[in-house]
PDB file of C-alpha atoms in Angstrom:
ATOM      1  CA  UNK P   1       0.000   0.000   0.000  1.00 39.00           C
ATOM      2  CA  UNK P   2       2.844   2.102   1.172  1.00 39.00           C
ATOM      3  CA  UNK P   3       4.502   1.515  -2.532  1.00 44.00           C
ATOM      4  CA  UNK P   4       1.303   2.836  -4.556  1.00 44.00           C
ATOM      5  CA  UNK P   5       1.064   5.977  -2.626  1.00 45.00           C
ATOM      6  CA  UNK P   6       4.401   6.624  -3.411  1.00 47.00           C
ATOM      7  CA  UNK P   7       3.448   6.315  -6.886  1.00 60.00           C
ATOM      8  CA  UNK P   8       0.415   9.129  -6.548  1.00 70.00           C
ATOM      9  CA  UNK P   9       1.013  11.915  -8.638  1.00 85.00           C
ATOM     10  CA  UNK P  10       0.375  15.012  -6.261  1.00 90.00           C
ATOM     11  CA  UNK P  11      -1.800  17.247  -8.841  1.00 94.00           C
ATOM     12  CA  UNK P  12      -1.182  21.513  -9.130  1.00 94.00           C
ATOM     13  CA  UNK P  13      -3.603  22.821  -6.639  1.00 96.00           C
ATOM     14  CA  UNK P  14      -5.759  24.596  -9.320  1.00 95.00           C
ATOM     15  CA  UNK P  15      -5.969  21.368 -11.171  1.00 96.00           C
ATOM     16  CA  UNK P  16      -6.469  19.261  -8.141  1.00 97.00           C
ATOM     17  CA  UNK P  17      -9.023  21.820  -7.069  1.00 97.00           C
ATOM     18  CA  UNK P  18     -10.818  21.505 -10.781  1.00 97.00           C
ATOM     19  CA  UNK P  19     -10.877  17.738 -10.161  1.00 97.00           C
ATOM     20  CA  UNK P  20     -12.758  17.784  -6.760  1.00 98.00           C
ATOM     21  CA  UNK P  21     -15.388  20.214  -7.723  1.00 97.00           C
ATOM     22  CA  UNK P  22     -16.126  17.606 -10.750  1.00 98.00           C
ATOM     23  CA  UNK P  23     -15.578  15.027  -8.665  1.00 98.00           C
ATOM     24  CA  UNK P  24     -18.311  15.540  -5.980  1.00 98.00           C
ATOM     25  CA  UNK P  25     -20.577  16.459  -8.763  1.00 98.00           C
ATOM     26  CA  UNK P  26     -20.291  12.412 -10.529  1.00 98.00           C
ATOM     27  CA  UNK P  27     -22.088   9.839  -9.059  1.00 97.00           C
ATOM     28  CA  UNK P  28     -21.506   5.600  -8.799  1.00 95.00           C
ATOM     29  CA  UNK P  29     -23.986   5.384 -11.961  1.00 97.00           C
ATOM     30  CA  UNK P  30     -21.891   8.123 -13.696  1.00 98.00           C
ATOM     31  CA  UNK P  31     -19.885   5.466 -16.422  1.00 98.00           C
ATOM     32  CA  UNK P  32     -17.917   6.119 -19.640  1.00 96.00           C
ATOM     33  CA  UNK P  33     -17.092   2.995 -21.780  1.00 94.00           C
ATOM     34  CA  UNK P  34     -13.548   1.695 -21.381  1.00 95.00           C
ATOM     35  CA  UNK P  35     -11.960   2.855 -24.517  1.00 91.00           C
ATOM     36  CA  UNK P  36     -12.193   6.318 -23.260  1.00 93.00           C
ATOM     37  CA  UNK P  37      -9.430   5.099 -20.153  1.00 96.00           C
ATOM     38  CA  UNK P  38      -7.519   2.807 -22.849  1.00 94.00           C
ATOM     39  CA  UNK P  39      -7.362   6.191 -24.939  1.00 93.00           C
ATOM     40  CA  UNK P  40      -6.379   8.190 -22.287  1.00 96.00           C
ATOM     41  CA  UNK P  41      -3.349   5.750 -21.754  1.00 96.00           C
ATOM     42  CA  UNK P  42      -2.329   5.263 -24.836  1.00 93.00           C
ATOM     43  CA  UNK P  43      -1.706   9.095 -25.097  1.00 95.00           C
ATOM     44  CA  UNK P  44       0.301   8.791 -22.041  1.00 96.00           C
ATOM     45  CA  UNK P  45       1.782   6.136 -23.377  1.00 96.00           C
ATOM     46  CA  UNK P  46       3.273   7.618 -26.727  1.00 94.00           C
ATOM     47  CA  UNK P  47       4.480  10.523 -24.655  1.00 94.00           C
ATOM     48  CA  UNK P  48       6.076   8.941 -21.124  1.00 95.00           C
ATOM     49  CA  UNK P  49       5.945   5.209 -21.899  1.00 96.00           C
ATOM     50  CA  UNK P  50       4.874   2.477 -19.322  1.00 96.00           C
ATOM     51  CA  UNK P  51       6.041   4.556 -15.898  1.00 96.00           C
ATOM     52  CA  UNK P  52       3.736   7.407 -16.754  1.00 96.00           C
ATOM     53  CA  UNK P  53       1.123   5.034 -17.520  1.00 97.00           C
ATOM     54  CA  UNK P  54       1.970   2.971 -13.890  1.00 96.00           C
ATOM     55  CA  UNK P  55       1.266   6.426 -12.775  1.00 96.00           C
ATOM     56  CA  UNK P  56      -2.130   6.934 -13.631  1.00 97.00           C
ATOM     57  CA  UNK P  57      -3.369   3.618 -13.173  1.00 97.00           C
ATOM     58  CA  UNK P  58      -2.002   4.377  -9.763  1.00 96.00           C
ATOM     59  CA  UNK P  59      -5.245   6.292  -9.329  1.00 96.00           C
ATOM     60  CA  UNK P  60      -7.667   4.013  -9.984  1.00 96.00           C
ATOM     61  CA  UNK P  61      -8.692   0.899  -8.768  1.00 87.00           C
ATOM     62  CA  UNK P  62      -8.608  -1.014 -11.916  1.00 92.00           C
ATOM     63  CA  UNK P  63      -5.292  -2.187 -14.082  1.00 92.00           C
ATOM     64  CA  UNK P  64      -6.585  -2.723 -17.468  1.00 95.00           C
ATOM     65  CA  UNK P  65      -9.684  -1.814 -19.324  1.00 97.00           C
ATOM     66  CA  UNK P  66     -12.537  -3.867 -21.579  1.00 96.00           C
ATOM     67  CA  UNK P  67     -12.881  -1.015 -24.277  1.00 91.00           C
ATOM     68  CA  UNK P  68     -16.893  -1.988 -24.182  1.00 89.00           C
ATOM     69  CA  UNK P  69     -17.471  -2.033 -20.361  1.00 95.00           C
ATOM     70  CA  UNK P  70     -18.420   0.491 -18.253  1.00 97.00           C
ATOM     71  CA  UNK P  71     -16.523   2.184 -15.391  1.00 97.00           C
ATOM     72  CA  UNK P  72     -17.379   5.013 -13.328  1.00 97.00           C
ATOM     73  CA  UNK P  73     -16.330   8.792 -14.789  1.00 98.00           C
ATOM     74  CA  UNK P  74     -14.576   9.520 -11.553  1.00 98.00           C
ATOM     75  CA  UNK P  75     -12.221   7.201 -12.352  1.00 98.00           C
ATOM     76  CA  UNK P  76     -11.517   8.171 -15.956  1.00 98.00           C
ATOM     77  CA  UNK P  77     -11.585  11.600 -14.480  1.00 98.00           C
ATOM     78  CA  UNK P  78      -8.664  11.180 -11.853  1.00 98.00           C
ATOM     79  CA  UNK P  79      -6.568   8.994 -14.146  1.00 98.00           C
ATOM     80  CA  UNK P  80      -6.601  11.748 -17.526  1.00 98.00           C
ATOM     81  CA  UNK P  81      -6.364  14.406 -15.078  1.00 98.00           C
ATOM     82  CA  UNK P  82      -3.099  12.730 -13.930  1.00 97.00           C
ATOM     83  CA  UNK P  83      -1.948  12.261 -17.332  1.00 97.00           C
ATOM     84  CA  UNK P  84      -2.296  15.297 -18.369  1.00 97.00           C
ATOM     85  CA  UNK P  85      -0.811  17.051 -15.863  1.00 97.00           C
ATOM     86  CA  UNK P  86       2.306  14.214 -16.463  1.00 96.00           C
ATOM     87  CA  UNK P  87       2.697  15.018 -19.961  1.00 96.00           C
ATOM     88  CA  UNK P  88       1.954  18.343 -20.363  1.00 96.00           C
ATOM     89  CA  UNK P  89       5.116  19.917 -20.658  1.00 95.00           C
ATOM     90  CA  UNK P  90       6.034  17.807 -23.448  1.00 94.00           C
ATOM     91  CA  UNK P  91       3.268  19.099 -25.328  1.00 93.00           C
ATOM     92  CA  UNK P  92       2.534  23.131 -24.446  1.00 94.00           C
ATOM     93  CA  UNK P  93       0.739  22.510 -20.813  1.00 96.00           C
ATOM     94  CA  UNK P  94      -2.130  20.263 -19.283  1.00 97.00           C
ATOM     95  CA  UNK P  95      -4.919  21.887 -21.822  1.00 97.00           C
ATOM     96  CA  UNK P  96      -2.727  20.271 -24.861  1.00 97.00           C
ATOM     97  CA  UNK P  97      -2.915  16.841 -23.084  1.00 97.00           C
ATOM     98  CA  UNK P  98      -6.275  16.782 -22.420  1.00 97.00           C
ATOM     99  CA  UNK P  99      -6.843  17.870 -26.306  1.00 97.00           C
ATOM    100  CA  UNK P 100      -4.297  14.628 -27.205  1.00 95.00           C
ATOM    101  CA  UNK P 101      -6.187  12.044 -25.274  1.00 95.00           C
ATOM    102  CA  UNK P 102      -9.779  13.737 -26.570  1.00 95.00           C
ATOM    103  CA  UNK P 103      -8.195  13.002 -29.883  1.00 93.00           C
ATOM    104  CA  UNK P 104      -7.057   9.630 -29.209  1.00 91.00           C
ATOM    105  CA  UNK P 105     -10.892   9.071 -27.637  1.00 89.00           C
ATOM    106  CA  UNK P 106     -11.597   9.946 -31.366  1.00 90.00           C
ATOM    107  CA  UNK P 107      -9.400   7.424 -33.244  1.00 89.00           C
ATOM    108  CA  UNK P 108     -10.504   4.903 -30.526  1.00 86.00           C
ATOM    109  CA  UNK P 109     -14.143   5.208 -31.054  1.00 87.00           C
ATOM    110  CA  UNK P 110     -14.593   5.861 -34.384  1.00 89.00           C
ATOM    111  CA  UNK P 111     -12.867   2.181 -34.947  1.00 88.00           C
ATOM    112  CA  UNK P 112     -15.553   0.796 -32.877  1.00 87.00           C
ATOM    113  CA  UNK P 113     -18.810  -0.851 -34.388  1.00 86.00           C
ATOM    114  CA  UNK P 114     -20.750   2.017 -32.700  1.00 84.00           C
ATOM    115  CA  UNK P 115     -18.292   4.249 -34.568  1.00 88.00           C
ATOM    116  CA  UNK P 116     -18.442   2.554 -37.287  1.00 91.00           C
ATOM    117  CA  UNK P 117     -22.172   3.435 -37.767  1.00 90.00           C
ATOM    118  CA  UNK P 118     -21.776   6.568 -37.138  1.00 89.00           C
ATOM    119  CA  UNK P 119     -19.423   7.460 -39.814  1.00 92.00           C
ATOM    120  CA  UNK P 120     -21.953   5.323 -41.981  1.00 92.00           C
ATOM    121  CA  UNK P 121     -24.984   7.612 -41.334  1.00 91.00           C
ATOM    122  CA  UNK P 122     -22.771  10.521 -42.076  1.00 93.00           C
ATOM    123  CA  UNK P 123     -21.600   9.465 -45.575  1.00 91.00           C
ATOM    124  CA  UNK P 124     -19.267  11.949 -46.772  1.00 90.00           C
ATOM    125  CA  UNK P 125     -21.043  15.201 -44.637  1.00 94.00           C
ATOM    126  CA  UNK P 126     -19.436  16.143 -41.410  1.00 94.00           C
ATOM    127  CA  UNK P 127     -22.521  18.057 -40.551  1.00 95.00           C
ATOM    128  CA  UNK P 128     -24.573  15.324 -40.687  1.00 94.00           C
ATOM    129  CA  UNK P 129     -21.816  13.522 -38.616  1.00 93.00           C
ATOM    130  CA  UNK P 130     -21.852  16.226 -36.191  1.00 94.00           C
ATOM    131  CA  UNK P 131     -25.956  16.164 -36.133  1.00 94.00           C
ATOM    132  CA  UNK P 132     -25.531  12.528 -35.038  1.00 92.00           C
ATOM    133  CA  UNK P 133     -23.348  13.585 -32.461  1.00 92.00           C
ATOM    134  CA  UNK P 134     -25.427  13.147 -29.554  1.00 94.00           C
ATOM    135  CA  UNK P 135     -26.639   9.555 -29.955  1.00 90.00           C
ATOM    136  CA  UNK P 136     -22.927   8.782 -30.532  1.00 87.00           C
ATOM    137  CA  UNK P 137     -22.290  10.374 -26.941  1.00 91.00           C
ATOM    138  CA  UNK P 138     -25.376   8.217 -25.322  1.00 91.00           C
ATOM    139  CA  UNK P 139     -23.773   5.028 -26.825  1.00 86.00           C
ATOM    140  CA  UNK P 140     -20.196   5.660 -25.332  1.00 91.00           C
ATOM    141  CA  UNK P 141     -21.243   7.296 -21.706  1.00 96.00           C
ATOM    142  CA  UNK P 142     -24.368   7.208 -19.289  1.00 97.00           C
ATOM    143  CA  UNK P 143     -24.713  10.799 -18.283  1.00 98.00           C
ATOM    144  CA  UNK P 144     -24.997  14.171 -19.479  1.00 97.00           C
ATOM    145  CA  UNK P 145     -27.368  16.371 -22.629  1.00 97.00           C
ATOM    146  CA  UNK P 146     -26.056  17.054 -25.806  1.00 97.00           C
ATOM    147  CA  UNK P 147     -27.463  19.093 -28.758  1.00 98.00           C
ATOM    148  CA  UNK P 148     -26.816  20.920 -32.034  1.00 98.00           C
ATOM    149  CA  UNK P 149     -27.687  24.470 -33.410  1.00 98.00           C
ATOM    150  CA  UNK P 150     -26.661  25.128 -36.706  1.00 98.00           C
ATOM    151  CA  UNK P 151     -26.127  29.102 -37.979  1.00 98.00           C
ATOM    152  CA  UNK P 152     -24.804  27.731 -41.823  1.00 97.00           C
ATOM    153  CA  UNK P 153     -23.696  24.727 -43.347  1.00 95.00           C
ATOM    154  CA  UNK P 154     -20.326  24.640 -41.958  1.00 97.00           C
ATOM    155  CA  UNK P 155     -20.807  26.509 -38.202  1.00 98.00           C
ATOM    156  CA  UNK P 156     -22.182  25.733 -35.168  1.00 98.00           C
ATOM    157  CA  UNK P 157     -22.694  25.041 -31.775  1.00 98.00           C
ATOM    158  CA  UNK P 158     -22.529  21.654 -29.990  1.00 98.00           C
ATOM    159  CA  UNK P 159     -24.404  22.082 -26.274  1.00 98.00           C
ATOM    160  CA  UNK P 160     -23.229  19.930 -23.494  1.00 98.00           C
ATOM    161  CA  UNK P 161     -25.129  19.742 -20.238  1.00 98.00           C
ATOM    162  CA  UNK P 162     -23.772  17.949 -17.385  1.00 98.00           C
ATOM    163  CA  UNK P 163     -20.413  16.369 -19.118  1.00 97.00           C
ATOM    164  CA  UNK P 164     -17.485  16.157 -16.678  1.00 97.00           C
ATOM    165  CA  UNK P 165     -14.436  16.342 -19.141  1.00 97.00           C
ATOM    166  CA  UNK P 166     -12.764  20.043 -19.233  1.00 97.00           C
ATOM    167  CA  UNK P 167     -13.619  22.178 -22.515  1.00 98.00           C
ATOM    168  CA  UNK P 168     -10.009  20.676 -23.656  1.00 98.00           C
ATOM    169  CA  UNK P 169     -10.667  17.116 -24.159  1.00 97.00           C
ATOM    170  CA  UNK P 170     -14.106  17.540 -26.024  1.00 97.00           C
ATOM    171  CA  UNK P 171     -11.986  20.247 -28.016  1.00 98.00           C
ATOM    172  CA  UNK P 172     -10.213  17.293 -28.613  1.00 97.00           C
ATOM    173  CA  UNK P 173     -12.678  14.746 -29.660  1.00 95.00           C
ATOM    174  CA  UNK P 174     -14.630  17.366 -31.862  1.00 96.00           C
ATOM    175  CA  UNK P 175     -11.567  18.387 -33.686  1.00 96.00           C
ATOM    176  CA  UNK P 176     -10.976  14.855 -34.744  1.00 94.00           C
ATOM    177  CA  UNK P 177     -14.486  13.691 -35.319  1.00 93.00           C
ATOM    178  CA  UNK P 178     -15.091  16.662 -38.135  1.00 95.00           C
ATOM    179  CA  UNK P 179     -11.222  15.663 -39.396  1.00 95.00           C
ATOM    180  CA  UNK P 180     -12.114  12.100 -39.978  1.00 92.00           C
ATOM    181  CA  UNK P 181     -14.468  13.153 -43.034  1.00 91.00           C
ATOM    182  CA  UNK P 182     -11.539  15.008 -44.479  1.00 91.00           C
ATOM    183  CA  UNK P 183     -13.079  18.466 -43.571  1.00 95.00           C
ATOM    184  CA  UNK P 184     -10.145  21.225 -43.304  1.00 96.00           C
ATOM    185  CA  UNK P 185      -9.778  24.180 -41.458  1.00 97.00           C
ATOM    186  CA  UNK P 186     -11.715  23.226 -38.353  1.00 97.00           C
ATOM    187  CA  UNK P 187     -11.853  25.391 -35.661  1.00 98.00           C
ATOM    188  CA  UNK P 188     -13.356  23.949 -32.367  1.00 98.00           C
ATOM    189  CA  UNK P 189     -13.336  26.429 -29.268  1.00 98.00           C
ATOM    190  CA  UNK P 190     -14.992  25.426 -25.874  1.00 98.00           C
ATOM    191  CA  UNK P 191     -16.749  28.113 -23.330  1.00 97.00           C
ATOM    192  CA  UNK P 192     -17.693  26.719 -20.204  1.00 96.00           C
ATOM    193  CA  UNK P 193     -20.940  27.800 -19.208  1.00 97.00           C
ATOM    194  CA  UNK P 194     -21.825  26.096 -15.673  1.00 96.00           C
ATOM    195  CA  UNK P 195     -19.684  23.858 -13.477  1.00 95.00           C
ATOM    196  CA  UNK P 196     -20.024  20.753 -15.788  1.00 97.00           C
ATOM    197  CA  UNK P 197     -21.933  22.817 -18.859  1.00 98.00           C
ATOM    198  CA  UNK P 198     -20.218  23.812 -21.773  1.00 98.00           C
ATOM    199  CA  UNK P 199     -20.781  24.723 -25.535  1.00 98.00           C
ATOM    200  CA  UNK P 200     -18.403  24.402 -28.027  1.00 98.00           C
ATOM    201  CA  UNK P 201     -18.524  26.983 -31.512  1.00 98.00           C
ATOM    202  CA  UNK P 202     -17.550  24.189 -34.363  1.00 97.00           C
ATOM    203  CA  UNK P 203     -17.083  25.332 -37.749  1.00 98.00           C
ATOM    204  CA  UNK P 204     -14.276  24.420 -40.878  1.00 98.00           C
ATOM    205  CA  UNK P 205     -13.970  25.586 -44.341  1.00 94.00           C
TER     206      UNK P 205
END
């Protein structure tokens, strides 16, 4: 026992402080799929290699993840907050890590089955893909509102209610979601609007 706590990372208080206050607001039946941690790792992974991963999974209780079973978002929370934080400085600060592993979330998803169909429905238009958004999100976690407003073809705005992940990793996971159809030029910038509320302005050329 001793050994692991060594092996805590001790988070910056503003990010440790972040963490709690989205913490206490997840509950036991709060769950994102698997893939989402295996993402997460594999980001750390590419950057730090197997210590840095040791050192998130030092946060959890679990050692490995089933891509297609659920686990609580505290967890996934506590481990990607540690990873970012990790790796970091290797990439421009804990925003650009968060980013990474949203991306990764991306890659990791979309070469699902559920992925899969969601690129199928979208054909060749990301803003259909981006329209189908929300059911994607319902398949991969158990909580949180998501919805679409469109102001032309090509722009905007992706409403999430009650998602835990900072503005960063969806920033992430949109960027690479539009990018998959080939799209160019996207812009994605998140504004959070309530303690686990944000909206993100989408739009490419």
């Amino acid at each position: 026992m001793s050994e692991q706590r060594k092996e805590v990372t001790v988070l910056e208080p503003a990010i440790a402080q972040d963490l709690e206050k989205r913490l206490a607001l997840a509950t036991p039946d709060d769950t994102a799929r698997g893939m989402f941690f295996n993402g997460a790792l594999n980001a750390v992974r590419i950057l730090g290699g197997d210590a840095a991963v040791e050192k998130c999974l030092a946060v959890v209780q679990e050692k490995k993840f089933v891509d297609f079973f659920n686990y609580p978002v505290a967890g996934f929370l506590k481990l990607s907050f540690t990873g970012a934080q990790l790796m970091g400085p290797q990439l421009g600060g804990f925003d650009a890590m968060l980013r990474k592993m949203g991306t990764q979330a991306t890659t990791d998803f979309l070469s699902s089955a559920a992925g899969k169909t969601l690129l199928l429905l979208a054909g060749d238009s990301p803003r259909r893909l981006v329209t189908n958004l929300p059911t994607g999100y319902r398949a991969a976690v158990s909580y949180g509102e998501r919805s679409v407003e469109w102001s032309s073809d090509r722009a905007g705005k992706l409403m999430m209610k009650r998602d835990f992940m900072p503005p960063a990793y969806h920033e992430g996971v949109l960027q690479g979601v539009i990018e998959a159809l080939g799209a160019r030029g996207v812009q994605v910038k998140g504004r959070q609007t309530g303690p686990v509320d944000t909206e993100y302005a989408l739009s490419w050329q």
